[in-house]
Structures are given as structure tokens and as C-alpha cells.
Amino acid sequence: MPTLTWVGKDKVVNHHHDVPFRVLNKQYSFTADNNLPNNSTQNRIIHGDNLEALKSLLPEFEGKVKCIYIDPPYNTGNEGWVYNDNVNDPKIKKWLGQVVGKEGEDLSRHDKWLCMMYPRLKLLHKLLADDGVIFVSIGDEEQAHLKLVCDEIFGYSNCLADVIWQHSIQPKGYAGTFSVHHNHTLIFAKSLFVLSNLERTEEDNKSYTNQDERGRYRLGDVRNALYRPNLIYTVKTPSGKIIEPPANGWRYSKETMEQKIAVGEIVFSEDESRLIRKIYLDSVSGRTPETIWFGKDVGTTRDASSELKAIFTEAPFDTPKPTRLIERILQISTDKNSIILDSFAGSGTTAHAVLKLNAQDGGNRQFILIEMMDYAENITAERVRRVINGYGQDNKKVAGLGGGFDYYTIGQPLFLDNDNLNEAVGINTIRDYITYSEGIPTHEQTTPDNPYNPYVLGLNREVAWVFFYEQERTTTLDIDFLGTLQFGQQKPNSLIVYADKCLLNQEFMRKYNIRFKKIPRDITRF
């Protein structure tokens, strides 16, 4: 498979491994006023570098996110955008300098953009569930580059579509060669994924003009589009006439054809010269998503600006997406309990769409938004607050959708520069990290007040995980410590112990299936 190469790729292709794991600090919780509808409350808005934020989400959310939608910078070179669209933001430039080195100052615009995107896409891939899907909005400037990078990270065969969104309808009076009215949305699955069908409208059903005792139907073809020799056979009519097969054969096998004739799904013309297929409306399950989304159906940038003006009085963001666009994405990719992630949150449209769809179908979808810019609080979070409680006045008042969220900032790293544990983050945060790195299932995890031992992290019949750690002293795995481990009726076959030192010999440890992991050396792999 062809791969894309650019200046600095070798510096960033594995950079997601080097990103420090930082804790997330909850600043406050926001919930709807009384008497508002029930909606999801286990939502998050995170203010900070999305690269660090994505890394910090891994312990809790790796492999659990059903739908990712991102609207990254399009790299147009337009310096006037609120989100600096040519990636010359000082934070990004500093990051490029640290990671790519001196080359970073000389990279072309496209090289810089790819250096910024690659490690973020790698972490997004880790967070995506096996049956999850990612949608990436992008313009013509980087669409080709993005497609090749996503082919590399998600797999060429996992590309589901490149959806064209008509973002504007009215003529722009554009002075260039073409007046551009579209954006791309690249869609990739993690592995196998089946998009849900959309609800059918009466417009979709207008071709079903015929009706019989079973219901509405339209006429269809029984000819096969491609030549299949096993579908070449004659059909005998009720009066004994013979109908010769079409050039490529019939649509169905002989047995299936006879069954459909018997139940009336395939009938003969009055002169018995041809077969006619009845396609009943009640046999059609929804509408398959198309690859062209028209503005009249999913909204335009003008609609999105009008939404923001209604919420804020004036639009505080230059490039929002309409909620109907994100709703369409959620309708075809999520169920009522899905987790949705947007790591380029912007004005917060994704959260608005999640709450709106929950209100419509009684769902409990949860959103995670990440925004690095300073407007994360006064635009992103503020929009969500107003959507939750309602906004507008008099005849323009919009009722609140209910729900809530927690607002986080990015805190200290779990490991210090010398790779020692940063004890300032707290023992519970360290325990959570070890629990994740060991892959202990949720139902097997324990808290320090468990009935066995405060150092136990998790337990099942096969293995017990023990994090023997104290801030004030060196911990040692020895016979005396093993004597403090009592598991009651639970008798695990093996033991994994984190400690500073181990005094047990290898023969003893093999005999009793004990594995020692040194703090912190054996917990920095993540």
C-alpha cells in the first residue's frame, strides 16, 4: 500500500508513546436547573492540548469510544480565523520545535500540519472501540494527505467513505476559478463496522405508488447486472409459456425465484412475456446513507452561524458546524449509550448535537470534548451550559435540553523527568494508572478498603494484582509481606506484585507463580 512521506515524519510517527501521561483535574461540575428534562450527565469538557488530553483519557476510555468526530484545522493559510487555521499558533510551533527539532522551523505548511495530526490520530485510533468509527471533516487543502495518513493508521480497507457536505448554497461571488461549496468528511472504521440506516421520509417513499392487499410497493427488475452462468435458466408461466433468461441471468436462483412467485413478490405481466418484481415498502429498513449530504438536509455554515447567534446574540466563532450535520453522523454511527469524542471541539457543536439527539430518542449518549484554545470556557463550555438550561427570550426562547458535564484542565504528569512517580498526583491516581496498564477488568478491580489487603488492585481466581507502594518508605517483596496477603475463599493461582525491591529467589517465585515488577521501571511502558 502506498504511504505518505513528509519532512519530520520520522520524528512524530511514534511520538504518541513519548507524550507524558498527565492527570485530569476536575474544576467544576455543571448540571441542569430543576424541572428540565433528563439527559446525560457523565459528560466531559477538557481544556488543554488535545495530544496530552487524549493520552490521559486512555486509562479510562481506550477501546470504548463508539464515535469520534473531529474538525481539525483545514490548513488554508487564513490567519484571520479564531482557531489559527494554518497551524502557526504559538503552542503548536513550540510543540513542533520540541519534537521535530530544528527542522520544525523550516517545514512547509503541509509538513507542519501532518506533524501535528499524526500522533493525535494514533491516539484516537487507540481510543476507538473495535466497532467504532471516526469522521474527520477536512477541506481540499489536506484531504489527499489526510486520506493517505488515515489509510496508514486505520487501514486502507477500513475506509468507509468520503462524504461530500454541501456547506453553502447561495452563490459566494468567489473570484477564483471555481466557487467552492463543499467540504470532505473522511470516514474510517476501527475494524468491522456497519452504519445504521437513516429514517425514511415521505420524500424517500414517493416512488412506492402502487398498492395491493399487503401494502405499498414499487416495481423492480429481476435481471442480474453481472453475468452469472448459474442464474441462466428458463421460467415457465401459469399457461405453460416459456420465458427465456436475460443476457446476464436472473437476479435470483431458480429456487428463490419459485418461492417469490409463489408468495406474489414476483408476478407475470398480463401477456406473460416478462417477470415483474414487487418491492414492498414494509420490507425496506430505513435509508442507506449516501456520500453526498446536501445543505438543505444537514444544514450549512450559514445555518451554523445562525444557531450560534441565537445562543450568544452574536456569533463568537467563525467556522462552526451545524448541529444537524453532527446529528446525521450520530444517527448512523451510535446507539443510545455510546461515548462520543471530539478532540477539536471548537464552539461545542458535537455536545449540542449529542444532547439534542438524546432528548429526541431518550438516549444516554455521553460526550467528551477537548479544546486547547482559551475560549474553551467562555465559548465551548458556555454554549453547552446554555443548551442545557435553555436560551433566547420571548418568542425566540429555546427550551433547555437538560443534562450536565464536568469541566477539566490538564494537570501534572504521573512521572517526573527522572521517571520516578510524581507522588503529588495522589495514590488513587497512581493506582488507577496501574490498574489500566495491567488491563484489570472493571468488575475485578478493588479499592484500598477491600477486605483482603489495602495494596490489592484486583483479584480473580487466576491472578491477584498487588501494588505495594508507600510514599514514606521503600517497599520490599519478601516472605513477611506475603504473609499479610489473605484472600479468603479467593485463592488465585498466581500473584503479580509491584514493589521497590524483591528479596525472594527465582526458584521460590516460580514454584508459587509470583511475578515481581519493580517500581517505577516496570510501570512506565504506557
Short mmCIF file of C-alpha atoms in Angstrom, two decimals:
data_model
loop_
_atom_site.label_atom_id
_atom_site.label_comp_id
_atom_site.label_asym_id
_atom_site.label_seq_id
_atom_site.Cartn_x
_atom_site.Cartn_y
_atom_site.Cartn_z
CA MET A 1 0.00 0.00 0.00
CA PRO A 2 1.40 3.47 -0.85
CA THR A 3 2.37 5.57 2.16
CA LEU A 4 2.90 9.29 2.52
CA THR A 5 6.30 10.68 3.46
CA TRP A 6 6.95 14.23 4.63
CA VAL A 7 9.68 16.21 6.35
CA GLY A 8 9.62 15.39 10.07
CA LYS A 9 7.54 12.19 9.83
CA ASP A 10 10.30 10.08 11.38
CA LYS A 11 10.22 12.40 14.43
CA VAL A 12 6.47 12.09 15.05
CA VAL A 13 5.46 8.63 13.86
CA ASN A 14 5.99 7.22 17.38
CA HIS A 15 5.66 10.45 19.29
CA HIS A 16 2.38 9.37 20.90
CA HIS A 17 4.46 6.96 23.02
CA ASP A 18 6.56 9.85 24.33
CA VAL A 19 3.66 12.11 25.27
CA PRO A 20 3.64 12.26 29.09
CA PHE A 21 0.66 10.83 30.89
CA ARG A 22 -0.93 13.69 32.79
CA VAL A 23 -3.78 13.64 35.26
CA LEU A 24 -7.01 15.47 34.52
CA ASN A 25 -8.06 17.96 37.17
CA LYS A 26 -11.79 18.47 37.57
CA GLN A 27 -12.51 22.18 38.02
CA TYR A 28 -16.28 22.04 38.44
CA SER A 29 -19.47 20.19 37.61
CA PHE A 30 -22.45 21.72 35.87
CA THR A 31 -25.95 20.24 35.91
CA ALA A 32 -29.27 21.42 34.55
CA ASP A 33 -31.67 23.55 36.55
CA ASN A 34 -34.57 21.83 38.25
CA ASN A 35 -37.60 20.75 36.20
CA LEU A 36 -35.61 20.32 33.00
CA PRO A 37 -35.69 17.02 31.05
CA ASN A 38 -33.43 14.12 31.95
CA ASN A 39 -30.33 13.88 29.79
CA SER A 40 -26.81 12.51 30.08
CA THR A 41 -24.66 13.98 32.85
CA GLN A 42 -21.48 11.86 32.66
CA ASN A 43 -20.02 14.21 30.06
CA ARG A 44 -16.64 15.96 29.97
CA ILE A 45 -15.18 19.15 28.59
CA ILE A 46 -11.38 19.30 28.80
CA HIS A 47 -9.38 22.48 28.33
CA GLY A 48 -5.83 21.79 27.20
CA ASP A 49 -3.57 20.41 24.49
CA ASN A 50 -5.57 17.65 22.85
CA LEU A 51 -2.46 15.49 22.43
CA GLU A 52 -1.93 15.37 26.19
CA ALA A 53 -5.64 15.12 26.89
CA LEU A 54 -6.06 12.15 24.53
CA LYS A 55 -3.17 10.36 26.24
CA SER A 56 -4.73 10.99 29.65
CA LEU A 57 -8.06 9.53 28.52
CA LEU A 58 -6.53 6.16 27.66
CA PRO A 59 -6.74 4.53 31.12
CA GLU A 60 -10.50 5.01 31.27
CA PHE A 61 -11.58 5.07 27.64
CA GLU A 62 -9.17 3.04 25.48
CA GLY A 63 -11.23 0.96 23.09
CA LYS A 64 -14.54 2.34 24.38
CA VAL A 65 -15.38 5.32 22.14
CA LYS A 66 -18.07 4.42 19.60
CA CYS A 67 -17.91 7.59 17.51
CA ILE A 68 -15.15 10.15 17.04
CA TYR A 69 -15.85 13.35 15.16
CA ILE A 70 -13.08 15.87 14.62
CA ASP A 71 -12.96 19.11 12.69
CA PRO A 72 -9.22 19.91 12.71
CA PRO A 73 -7.64 22.99 11.12
CA TYR A 74 -8.06 22.81 7.35
CA ASN A 75 -4.65 24.43 6.83
CA THR A 76 -5.92 27.09 4.44
CA GLY A 77 -3.29 29.60 5.49
CA ASN A 78 -6.02 32.00 6.59
CA GLU A 79 -4.54 33.87 9.55
CA GLY A 80 -7.84 35.57 10.46
CA TRP A 81 -9.61 32.54 11.88
CA VAL A 82 -10.33 32.29 15.60
CA TYR A 83 -8.77 28.83 15.56
CA ASN A 84 -5.48 29.63 13.85
CA ASP A 85 -6.07 27.56 10.74
CA ASN A 86 -2.56 27.47 9.31
CA VAL A 87 -1.20 25.85 12.50
CA ASN A 88 1.06 28.78 13.30
CA ASP A 89 -0.41 29.02 16.78
CA PRO A 90 2.49 29.56 19.24
CA LYS A 91 1.57 26.38 21.16
CA ILE A 92 1.79 24.27 18.01
CA LYS A 93 5.02 25.96 16.88
CA LYS A 94 6.58 25.30 20.27
CA TRP A 95 5.50 21.67 20.10
CA LEU A 96 6.94 21.26 16.60
CA GLY A 97 10.22 22.75 17.78
CA GLN A 98 10.42 20.33 20.70
CA VAL A 99 9.51 17.23 18.74
CA VAL A 100 10.85 17.79 15.23
CA GLY A 101 13.84 19.83 16.30
CA LYS A 102 15.45 22.48 14.14
CA GLU A 103 13.70 21.13 11.08
CA GLY A 104 10.44 22.35 12.59
CA GLU A 105 11.10 25.98 11.68
CA ASP A 106 11.69 25.11 8.03
CA LEU A 107 8.81 22.75 7.40
CA SER A 108 6.29 23.64 4.76
CA ARG A 109 2.72 24.35 5.79
CA HIS A 110 1.60 20.84 4.85
CA ASP A 111 4.51 19.15 6.62
CA LYS A 112 3.69 21.05 9.81
CA TRP A 113 0.05 20.08 9.57
CA LEU A 114 0.91 16.41 9.13
CA CYS A 115 3.34 16.51 12.04
CA MET A 116 0.56 17.95 14.20
CA MET A 117 -2.10 15.46 13.08
CA TYR A 118 -0.23 12.14 13.00
CA PRO A 119 0.27 11.47 16.75
CA ARG A 120 -3.25 12.69 17.51
CA LEU A 121 -4.72 10.25 15.00
CA LYS A 122 -2.65 7.45 16.55
CA LEU A 123 -4.15 8.14 19.99
CA LEU A 124 -7.64 8.49 18.54
CA HIS A 125 -7.19 5.05 16.97
CA LYS A 126 -6.40 3.62 20.42
CA LEU A 127 -9.48 5.22 21.98
CA LEU A 128 -11.84 4.00 19.25
CA ALA A 129 -13.87 0.87 20.02
CA ASP A 130 -13.47 -2.18 17.79
CA ASP A 131 -16.91 -1.44 16.35
CA GLY A 132 -16.31 2.30 16.37
CA VAL A 133 -15.94 4.79 13.54
CA ILE A 134 -14.15 8.13 13.10
CA PHE A 135 -15.41 11.05 11.00
CA VAL A 136 -12.88 13.75 10.01
CA SER A 137 -14.05 16.95 8.35
CA ILE A 138 -11.47 18.48 6.05
CA GLY A 139 -11.10 20.81 3.06
CA ASP A 140 -9.41 20.30 -0.29
CA GLU A 141 -6.09 21.65 1.07
CA GLU A 142 -5.32 18.49 3.12
CA GLN A 143 -7.92 15.91 2.02
CA ALA A 144 -5.49 13.87 -0.09
CA HIS A 145 -2.78 13.91 2.60
CA LEU A 146 -5.29 13.02 5.33
CA LYS A 147 -6.66 10.08 3.34
CA LEU A 148 -3.20 8.53 2.97
CA VAL A 149 -2.34 9.05 6.64
CA CYS A 150 -5.66 7.50 7.76
CA ASP A 151 -5.07 4.60 5.36
CA GLU A 152 -1.79 4.02 7.18
CA ILE A 153 -3.19 4.30 10.72
CA PHE A 154 -6.69 2.82 10.38
CA GLY A 155 -6.10 0.57 7.37
CA TYR A 156 -6.97 1.09 3.71
CA SER A 157 -9.75 -1.50 3.84
CA ASN A 158 -11.38 0.29 6.78
CA CYS A 159 -12.16 3.43 4.77
CA LEU A 160 -15.95 3.54 4.58
CA ALA A 161 -16.49 6.69 2.54
CA ASP A 162 -15.51 10.23 1.67
CA VAL A 163 -18.74 12.12 2.26
CA ILE A 164 -19.18 15.43 0.46
CA TRP A 165 -21.00 18.03 2.54
CA GLN A 166 -22.54 20.99 0.72
CA HIS A 167 -21.61 23.65 3.26
CA SER A 168 -23.10 26.59 1.36
CA ILE A 169 -26.00 27.01 -1.04
CA GLN A 170 -26.08 30.69 -2.04
CA PRO A 171 -23.54 31.88 -4.61
CA LYS A 172 -20.48 33.40 -2.99
CA GLY A 173 -19.30 35.62 -5.80
CA TYR A 174 -15.95 33.85 -5.50
CA ALA A 175 -13.23 35.45 -7.62
CA GLY A 176 -11.22 32.24 -8.17
CA THR A 177 -11.52 29.59 -10.84
CA PHE A 178 -14.30 27.69 -9.03
CA SER A 179 -16.73 28.69 -6.31
CA VAL A 180 -16.24 26.05 -3.60
CA HIS A 181 -19.41 24.83 -1.89
CA HIS A 182 -18.27 21.63 -0.22
CA ASN A 183 -16.07 20.02 2.41
CA HIS A 184 -15.00 16.42 2.80
CA THR A 185 -15.73 14.09 5.71
CA LEU A 186 -13.47 11.04 5.67
CA ILE A 187 -14.99 8.05 7.48
CA PHE A 188 -12.86 5.17 8.80
CA ALA A 189 -13.83 2.18 10.91
CA LYS A 190 -11.60 0.66 13.60
CA SER A 191 -12.24 -2.82 12.19
CA LEU A 192 -15.60 -4.15 11.05
CA PHE A 193 -18.44 -1.66 11.21
CA VAL A 194 -21.96 -1.41 9.82
CA LEU A 195 -23.50 2.05 9.60
CA SER A 196 -27.10 2.35 10.74
CA ASN A 197 -29.75 3.29 8.20
CA LEU A 198 -31.43 6.66 8.36
CA GLU A 199 -35.15 7.05 8.96
CA ARG A 200 -37.13 7.23 5.73
CA THR A 201 -39.15 10.31 4.88
CA GLU A 202 -42.21 10.56 2.65
CA GLU A 203 -39.92 12.04 0.03
CA ASP A 204 -37.89 8.81 0.13
CA ASN A 205 -41.11 6.78 -0.27
CA LYS A 206 -42.71 8.73 -3.12
CA SER A 207 -41.80 6.05 -5.70
CA TYR A 208 -43.92 3.45 -3.85
CA THR A 209 -47.07 4.42 -5.76
CA ASN A 210 -48.69 1.00 -6.18
CA GLN A 211 -50.71 -0.80 -3.55
CA ASP A 212 -52.29 -4.21 -3.00
CA GLU A 213 -53.64 -6.10 -0.01
CA ARG A 214 -50.14 -6.33 1.52
CA GLY A 215 -49.37 -2.60 1.22
CA ARG A 216 -47.48 -0.04 -0.86
CA TYR A 217 -44.89 -1.17 -3.36
CA ARG A 218 -42.86 -0.10 -6.36
CA LEU A 219 -41.88 -2.11 -9.40
CA GLY A 220 -38.39 -3.51 -9.74
CA ASP A 221 -36.19 -5.50 -12.07
CA VAL A 222 -35.47 -9.22 -11.93
CA ARG A 223 -32.50 -9.10 -14.30
CA ASN A 224 -28.98 -9.56 -12.99
CA ALA A 225 -26.47 -6.76 -13.52
CA LEU A 226 -23.43 -9.06 -13.91
CA TYR A 227 -23.20 -12.28 -15.85
CA ARG A 228 -23.73 -15.37 -13.66
CA PRO A 229 -23.91 -18.70 -15.57
CA ASN A 230 -25.62 -20.44 -12.64
CA LEU A 231 -28.52 -17.95 -12.92
CA ILE A 232 -29.24 -18.79 -16.55
CA TYR A 233 -32.48 -20.79 -16.64
CA THR A 234 -35.96 -20.57 -18.22
CA VAL A 235 -39.15 -19.74 -16.30
CA LYS A 236 -42.46 -21.43 -17.07
CA THR A 237 -45.63 -19.27 -16.85
CA PRO A 238 -49.01 -20.47 -15.46
CA SER A 239 -50.30 -21.02 -19.03
CA GLY A 240 -47.22 -23.01 -20.00
CA LYS A 241 -45.29 -20.34 -21.86
CA ILE A 242 -41.51 -20.27 -21.52
CA ILE A 243 -39.68 -17.03 -20.63
CA GLU A 244 -36.05 -17.07 -21.69
CA PRO A 245 -33.44 -15.71 -19.25
CA PRO A 246 -31.93 -12.23 -19.78
CA ALA A 247 -28.37 -11.96 -21.09
CA ASN A 248 -26.71 -11.89 -17.64
CA GLY A 249 -29.18 -14.26 -15.99
CA TRP A 250 -31.83 -13.72 -13.36
CA ARG A 251 -31.42 -11.81 -10.11
CA TYR A 252 -32.23 -14.92 -8.03
CA SER A 253 -31.55 -18.63 -8.04
CA LYS A 254 -34.25 -20.88 -9.50
CA GLU A 255 -35.41 -21.99 -6.03
CA THR A 256 -35.65 -18.41 -4.72
CA MET A 257 -37.41 -17.30 -7.90
CA GLU A 258 -40.06 -20.01 -7.47
CA GLN A 259 -40.59 -19.03 -3.82
CA LYS A 260 -41.06 -15.36 -4.67
CA ILE A 261 -43.51 -16.22 -7.47
CA ALA A 262 -45.46 -18.42 -5.05
CA VAL A 263 -45.90 -15.61 -2.48
CA GLY A 264 -46.61 -12.93 -5.08
CA GLU A 265 -43.42 -10.89 -4.74
CA ILE A 266 -42.68 -11.65 -8.40
CA VAL A 267 -45.60 -11.66 -10.86
CA PHE A 268 -46.08 -12.15 -14.60
CA SER A 269 -47.12 -9.40 -16.99
CA GLU A 270 -50.61 -9.69 -18.47
CA ASP A 271 -49.28 -11.25 -21.67
CA GLU A 272 -46.91 -13.50 -19.64
CA SER A 273 -43.95 -12.23 -21.64
CA ARG A 274 -41.92 -10.94 -18.69
CA LEU A 275 -41.47 -11.04 -14.90
CA ILE A 276 -42.14 -8.08 -12.61
CA ARG A 277 -40.74 -7.67 -9.11
CA LYS A 278 -42.78 -6.02 -6.34
CA ILE A 279 -40.62 -4.17 -3.80
CA TYR A 280 -42.79 -3.55 -0.74
CA LEU A 281 -42.28 -0.54 1.46
CA ASP A 282 -42.57 -2.64 4.62
CA SER A 283 -39.55 -4.69 3.50
CA VAL A 284 -37.28 -1.65 3.31
CA SER A 285 -35.44 -0.96 6.58
CA GLY A 286 -34.55 2.70 6.59
CA ARG A 287 -32.45 4.56 4.06
CA THR A 288 -28.81 3.78 3.38
CA PRO A 289 -26.58 6.83 3.97
CA GLU A 290 -25.37 8.48 0.78
CA THR A 291 -21.97 10.02 0.14
CA ILE A 292 -23.37 13.45 -0.75
CA TRP A 293 -25.04 15.40 2.08
CA PHE A 294 -26.97 18.42 0.91
CA GLY A 295 -27.17 21.60 2.93
CA LYS A 296 -30.97 21.55 2.89
CA ASP A 297 -30.86 18.22 4.77
CA VAL A 298 -27.98 18.63 7.25
CA GLY A 299 -27.51 22.40 7.39
CA THR A 300 -24.92 24.83 6.08
CA THR A 301 -22.28 27.09 7.59
CA ARG A 302 -24.87 29.88 7.43
CA ASP A 303 -27.26 27.74 9.49
CA ALA A 304 -24.47 27.04 11.98
CA SER A 305 -23.74 30.76 12.39
CA SER A 306 -27.44 31.44 12.91
CA GLU A 307 -27.51 28.80 15.66
CA LEU A 308 -24.61 30.46 17.45
CA LYS A 309 -26.17 33.90 17.09
CA ALA A 310 -29.35 32.60 18.69
CA ILE A 311 -27.33 31.23 21.62
CA PHE A 312 -24.85 34.10 22.08
CA THR A 313 -26.70 37.03 20.40
CA GLU A 314 -23.70 37.37 18.08
CA ALA A 315 -21.63 34.58 16.57
CA PRO A 316 -18.37 34.33 18.57
CA PHE A 317 -16.88 31.68 16.30
CA ASP A 318 -16.13 31.93 12.58
CA THR A 319 -16.30 28.33 11.43
CA PRO A 320 -18.94 26.34 13.33
CA LYS A 321 -20.63 23.22 12.03
CA PRO A 322 -24.44 22.94 12.07
CA THR A 323 -25.91 20.61 14.71
CA ARG A 324 -27.88 18.77 12.01
CA LEU A 325 -24.62 17.69 10.38
CA ILE A 326 -23.36 16.14 13.62
CA GLU A 327 -26.80 14.67 14.32
CA ARG A 328 -26.62 12.85 10.98
CA ILE A 329 -23.23 11.45 11.98
CA LEU A 330 -24.57 10.29 15.36
CA GLN A 331 -27.67 8.75 13.80
CA ILE A 332 -25.68 6.46 11.55
CA SER A 333 -22.85 5.58 13.96
CA THR A 334 -24.11 5.42 17.57
CA ASP A 335 -26.63 3.73 19.80
CA LYS A 336 -28.37 5.26 22.81
CA ASN A 337 -25.48 4.54 25.21
CA SER A 338 -22.50 5.40 23.03
CA ILE A 339 -19.49 7.51 24.00
CA ILE A 340 -18.72 10.28 21.50
CA LEU A 341 -15.38 12.12 21.38
CA ASP A 342 -14.49 15.42 19.71
CA SER A 343 -10.88 16.47 20.29
CA PHE A 344 -11.10 19.67 18.20
CA ALA A 345 -14.26 20.85 19.94
CA GLY A 346 -14.39 24.46 18.74
CA SER A 347 -17.76 26.01 19.56
CA GLY A 348 -19.14 22.78 21.08
CA THR A 349 -21.47 21.68 18.26
CA THR A 350 -20.84 18.00 18.99
CA ALA A 351 -22.06 18.31 22.58
CA HIS A 352 -25.12 20.25 21.39
CA ALA A 353 -25.95 17.50 18.89
CA VAL A 354 -25.48 14.72 21.46
CA LEU A 355 -27.83 16.37 23.97
CA LYS A 356 -30.33 17.13 21.22
CA LEU A 357 -30.42 13.55 19.93
CA ASN A 358 -30.69 12.20 23.49
CA ALA A 359 -33.72 14.44 24.03
CA GLN A 360 -35.30 13.10 20.85
CA ASP A 361 -34.90 9.37 21.43
CA GLY A 362 -34.39 9.08 25.20
CA GLY A 363 -30.75 8.13 24.78
CA ASN A 364 -27.92 8.41 27.28
CA ARG A 365 -25.06 9.17 24.89
CA GLN A 366 -22.04 10.76 26.54
CA PHE A 367 -19.72 13.33 25.01
CA ILE A 368 -16.08 14.15 25.64
CA LEU A 369 -14.91 17.48 24.23
CA ILE A 370 -11.30 18.69 24.13
CA GLU A 371 -10.39 22.26 23.24
CA MET A 372 -6.91 23.73 23.60
CA MET A 373 -7.75 27.37 22.93
CA ASP A 374 -8.60 29.91 25.61
CA TYR A 375 -12.24 30.07 24.52
CA ALA A 376 -12.82 26.54 25.90
CA GLU A 377 -14.58 28.05 28.92
CA ASN A 378 -16.35 31.14 27.58
CA ILE A 379 -17.48 29.69 24.23
CA THR A 380 -17.29 25.87 24.21
CA ALA A 381 -18.48 25.23 27.77
CA GLU A 382 -20.74 28.29 27.82
CA ARG A 383 -22.62 27.09 24.75
CA VAL A 384 -23.20 23.71 26.38
CA ARG A 385 -24.44 25.38 29.58
CA ARG A 386 -26.96 27.43 27.61
CA VAL A 387 -28.10 24.44 25.59
CA ILE A 388 -28.64 22.52 28.83
CA ASN A 389 -30.64 25.27 30.57
CA GLY A 390 -32.20 26.98 27.56
CA TYR A 391 -31.51 30.29 25.82
CA GLY A 392 -33.19 33.15 24.00
CA GLN A 393 -36.10 35.32 25.03
CA ASP A 394 -39.81 35.76 24.30
CA ASN A 395 -40.89 34.06 21.07
CA LYS A 396 -37.28 33.09 20.31
CA LYS A 397 -36.77 31.23 23.57
CA VAL A 398 -35.42 27.70 23.19
CA ALA A 399 -36.13 25.23 25.99
CA GLY A 400 -33.24 23.57 27.79
CA LEU A 401 -32.32 20.01 26.90
CA GLY A 402 -31.17 19.06 30.41
CA GLY A 403 -28.05 17.09 31.30
CA GLY A 404 -24.69 18.16 32.67
CA PHE A 405 -20.92 17.91 32.35
CA ASP A 406 -17.66 18.06 34.29
CA TYR A 407 -15.04 20.63 33.28
CA TYR A 408 -11.39 19.57 33.44
CA THR A 409 -7.96 21.05 32.89
CA ILE A 410 -4.76 19.10 32.29
CA GLY A 411 -2.69 18.64 35.42
CA GLN A 412 0.69 17.29 36.43
CA PRO A 413 2.47 14.36 34.79
CA LEU A 414 2.30 10.98 36.51
CA PHE A 415 6.05 10.51 36.06
CA LEU A 416 8.77 13.04 36.77
CA ASP A 417 11.64 13.72 34.38
CA ASN A 418 13.75 11.08 36.20
CA ASP A 419 10.96 8.52 35.63
CA ASN A 420 10.08 8.41 39.31
CA LEU A 421 6.41 8.52 40.23
CA ASN A 422 5.06 12.01 40.85
CA GLU A 423 3.57 11.48 44.29
CA ALA A 424 1.86 14.86 44.12
CA VAL A 425 -0.86 13.42 41.88
CA GLY A 426 -2.13 11.21 44.72
CA ILE A 427 -2.12 7.50 45.41
CA ASN A 428 -5.58 6.93 43.90
CA THR A 429 -4.47 8.35 40.55
CA ILE A 430 -1.38 6.15 40.60
CA ARG A 431 -3.50 3.09 41.44
CA ASP A 432 -5.86 3.90 38.57
CA TYR A 433 -2.90 4.07 36.20
CA ILE A 434 -1.51 0.70 37.31
CA THR A 435 -4.98 -0.83 37.05
CA TYR A 436 -5.20 0.35 33.47
CA SER A 437 -1.67 -0.71 32.48
CA GLU A 438 -2.33 -4.19 33.87
CA GLY A 439 -5.63 -4.41 32.00
CA ILE A 440 -7.60 -5.41 35.10
CA PRO A 441 -11.28 -5.74 34.14
CA THR A 442 -13.58 -3.29 35.91
CA HIS A 443 -15.51 -5.98 37.77
CA GLU A 444 -12.26 -7.42 39.15
CA GLN A 445 -10.82 -4.14 40.43
CA THR A 446 -10.66 -3.38 44.15
CA THR A 447 -10.36 -0.22 46.26
CA PRO A 448 -7.95 0.23 49.22
CA ASP A 449 -10.78 -0.59 51.66
CA ASN A 450 -11.20 -4.09 50.21
CA PRO A 451 -11.49 -6.97 52.76
CA TYR A 452 -8.20 -8.59 51.75
CA ASN A 453 -5.38 -6.07 51.81
CA PRO A 454 -5.20 -2.30 51.08
CA TYR A 455 -2.49 -2.89 48.46
CA VAL A 456 -4.62 -5.21 46.30
CA LEU A 457 -5.59 -3.67 42.94
CA GLY A 458 -7.60 -6.53 41.50
CA LEU A 459 -8.45 -10.15 42.06
CA ASN A 460 -9.95 -13.17 40.33
CA ARG A 461 -9.49 -16.94 40.54
CA GLU A 462 -6.43 -16.86 38.32
CA VAL A 463 -4.43 -13.85 39.50
CA ALA A 464 -4.15 -11.18 42.17
CA TRP A 465 -2.56 -7.80 41.38
CA VAL A 466 -0.84 -6.05 44.31
CA PHE A 467 0.60 -2.53 44.28
CA PHE A 468 2.86 -2.46 47.37
CA TYR A 469 3.68 1.23 47.48
CA GLU A 470 4.32 3.74 50.28
CA GLN A 471 5.38 7.35 49.94
CA GLU A 472 7.46 7.42 53.13
CA ARG A 473 9.41 4.18 52.84
CA THR A 474 10.90 1.64 50.48
CA THR A 475 8.70 -1.39 49.99
CA THR A 476 10.10 -4.92 49.76
CA LEU A 477 8.50 -8.10 48.45
CA ASP A 478 9.58 -10.77 50.95
CA ILE A 479 8.17 -13.66 53.00
CA ASP A 480 6.86 -11.31 55.68
CA PHE A 481 4.86 -9.29 53.14
CA LEU A 482 3.44 -12.44 51.55
CA GLY A 483 2.17 -13.41 54.99
CA THR A 484 -0.01 -10.29 55.07
CA LEU A 485 -1.84 -11.31 51.88
CA GLN A 486 -5.01 -13.16 52.77
CA PHE A 487 -7.66 -13.71 50.09
CA GLY A 488 -10.31 -15.64 51.99
CA GLN A 489 -12.21 -18.01 49.70
CA GLN A 490 -10.44 -16.47 46.74
CA LYS A 491 -7.29 -18.47 46.04
CA PRO A 492 -5.64 -17.05 42.92
CA ASN A 493 -3.21 -19.30 41.07
CA SER A 494 -0.66 -16.51 40.57
CA LEU A 495 0.44 -13.23 42.08
CA ILE A 496 1.73 -10.03 40.45
CA VAL A 497 3.37 -7.63 42.91
CA TYR A 498 4.67 -4.12 42.29
CA ALA A 499 7.26 -3.06 44.88
CA ASP A 500 10.54 -1.19 45.19
CA LYS A 501 12.63 -4.31 45.93
CA CYS A 502 12.31 -8.09 45.93
CA LEU A 503 14.14 -10.48 48.30
CA LEU A 504 12.51 -13.69 47.06
CA ASN A 505 14.66 -16.05 44.99
CA GLN A 506 13.67 -17.08 41.49
CA GLU A 507 13.06 -20.73 42.39
CA PHE A 508 10.58 -19.76 45.13
CA MET A 509 8.77 -17.33 42.84
CA ARG A 510 8.46 -19.94 40.06
CA LYS A 511 7.15 -22.53 42.50
CA TYR A 512 4.36 -20.23 43.76
CA ASN A 513 3.68 -18.36 40.49
CA ILE A 514 4.80 -14.96 41.81
CA ARG A 515 5.85 -12.22 39.42
CA PHE A 516 7.69 -9.12 40.66
CA LYS A 517 7.50 -5.75 38.91
CA LYS A 518 9.84 -3.03 40.06
CA ILE A 519 8.55 0.47 40.84
CA PRO A 520 8.77 2.59 38.73
CA ARG A 521 10.71 0.82 35.98
CA ASP A 522 8.01 -1.71 35.09
CA ILE A 523 5.13 0.76 35.02
CA THR A 524 6.46 3.33 32.56
CA ARG A 525 5.73 1.29 29.44
CA PHE A 526 2.42 3.10 28.89
#
